Coordinates of C-alpha atoms in Angstrom, one line a residue:
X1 CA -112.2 -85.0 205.6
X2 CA -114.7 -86.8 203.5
X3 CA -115.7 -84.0 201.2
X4 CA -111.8 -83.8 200.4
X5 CA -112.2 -87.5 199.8
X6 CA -114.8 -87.7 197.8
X7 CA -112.9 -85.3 195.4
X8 CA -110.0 -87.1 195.5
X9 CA -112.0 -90.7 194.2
X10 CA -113.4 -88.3 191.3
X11 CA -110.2 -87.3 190.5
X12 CA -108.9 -90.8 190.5
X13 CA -111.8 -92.4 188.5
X14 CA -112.3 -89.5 186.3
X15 CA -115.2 -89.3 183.8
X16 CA -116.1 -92.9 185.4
X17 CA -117.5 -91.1 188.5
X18 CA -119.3 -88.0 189.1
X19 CA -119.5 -86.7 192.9
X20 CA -122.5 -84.5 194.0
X21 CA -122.9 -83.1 197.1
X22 CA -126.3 -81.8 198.4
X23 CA -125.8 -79.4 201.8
X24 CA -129.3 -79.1 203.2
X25 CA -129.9 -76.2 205.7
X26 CA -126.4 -74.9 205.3
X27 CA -125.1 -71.3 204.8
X28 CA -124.3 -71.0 201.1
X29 CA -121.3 -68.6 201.7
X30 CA -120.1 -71.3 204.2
X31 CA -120.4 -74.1 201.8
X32 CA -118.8 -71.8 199.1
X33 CA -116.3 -71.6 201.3
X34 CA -116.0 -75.1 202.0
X35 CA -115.7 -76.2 198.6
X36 CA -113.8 -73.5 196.4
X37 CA -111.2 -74.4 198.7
X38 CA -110.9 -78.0 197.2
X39 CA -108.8 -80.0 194.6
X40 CA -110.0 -80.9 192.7
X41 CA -113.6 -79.4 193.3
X42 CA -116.8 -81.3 193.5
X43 CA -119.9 -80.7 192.2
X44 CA -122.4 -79.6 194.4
X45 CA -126.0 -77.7 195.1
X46 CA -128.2 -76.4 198.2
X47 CA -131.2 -78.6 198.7
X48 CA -134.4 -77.7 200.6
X49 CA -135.4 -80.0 203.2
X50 CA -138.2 -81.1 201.1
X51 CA -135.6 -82.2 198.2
X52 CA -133.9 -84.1 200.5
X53 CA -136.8 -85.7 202.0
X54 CA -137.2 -86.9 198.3
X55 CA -134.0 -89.7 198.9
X56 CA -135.6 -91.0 202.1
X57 CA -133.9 -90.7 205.8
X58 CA -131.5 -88.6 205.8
X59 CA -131.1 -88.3 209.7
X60 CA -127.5 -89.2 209.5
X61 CA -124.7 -87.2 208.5
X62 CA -123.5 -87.5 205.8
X63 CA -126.0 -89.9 204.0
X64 CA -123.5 -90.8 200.7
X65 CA -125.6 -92.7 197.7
X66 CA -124.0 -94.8 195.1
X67 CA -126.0 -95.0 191.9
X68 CA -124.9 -97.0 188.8
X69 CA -124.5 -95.7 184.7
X70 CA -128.2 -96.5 184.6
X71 CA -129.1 -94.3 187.7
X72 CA -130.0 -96.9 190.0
X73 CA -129.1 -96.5 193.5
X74 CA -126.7 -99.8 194.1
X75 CA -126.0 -98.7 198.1
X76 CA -126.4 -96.1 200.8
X77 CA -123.9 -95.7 203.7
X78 CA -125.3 -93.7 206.3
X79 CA -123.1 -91.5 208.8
X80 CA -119.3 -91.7 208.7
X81 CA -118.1 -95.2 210.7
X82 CA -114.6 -95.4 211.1
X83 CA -114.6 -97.9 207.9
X84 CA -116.2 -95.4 206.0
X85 CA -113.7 -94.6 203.1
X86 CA -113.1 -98.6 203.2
X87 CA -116.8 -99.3 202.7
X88 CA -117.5 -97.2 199.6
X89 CA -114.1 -97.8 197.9
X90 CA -115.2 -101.5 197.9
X91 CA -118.5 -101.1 197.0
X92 CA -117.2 -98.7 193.6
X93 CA -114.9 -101.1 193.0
X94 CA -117.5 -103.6 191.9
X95 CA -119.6 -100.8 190.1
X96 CA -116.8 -99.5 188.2
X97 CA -114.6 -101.0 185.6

């Protein structure tokens, strides 16, 4: 559900947003899998456990960052509340014109 999501707000803000997703101690043929499957398809990479301990806690799943055109992380939404989808679509509607 939220990967398909997430692809879906790239394809709707187009070269606005760029969507990365980091799966940490996954199955790379399962992630393949996962996300060759999608459309439109997101960008994505494995991470070691050490990369991801790089961003700070990421205890929850999913942990989804929002950074700005400068890089700078603007919000973090940790695990996937009910309001989720609600959340982040408000919070990129400020960051993008």
């Amino acid at each position: 559900g939220t990967l398909a999501w997430l692809g879906e707000l790239e394809r709707r803000y187009g070269d606005r947003l760029e969507v990365v997703a980091l799966a940490v101690e996954s199955d790379p043929d399962d992630v393949r899998k996962v996300v060759g499957g999608m459309s439109p398809r997101i960008h994505w990479a494995m991470a070691s456990p050490e990369l991801a301990l790089q961003f700070g806690d990421l205890s929850s799943v999913p942990t989804l960052f929002l950074f700005d055109a400068a890089g700078e992380t603007r919000q973090i939404f940790y695990g996937a509340p009910p309001d989720l989808h609600a959340r982040v679509e408000l919070a990129l509607s400020s960051l993008l014109p």
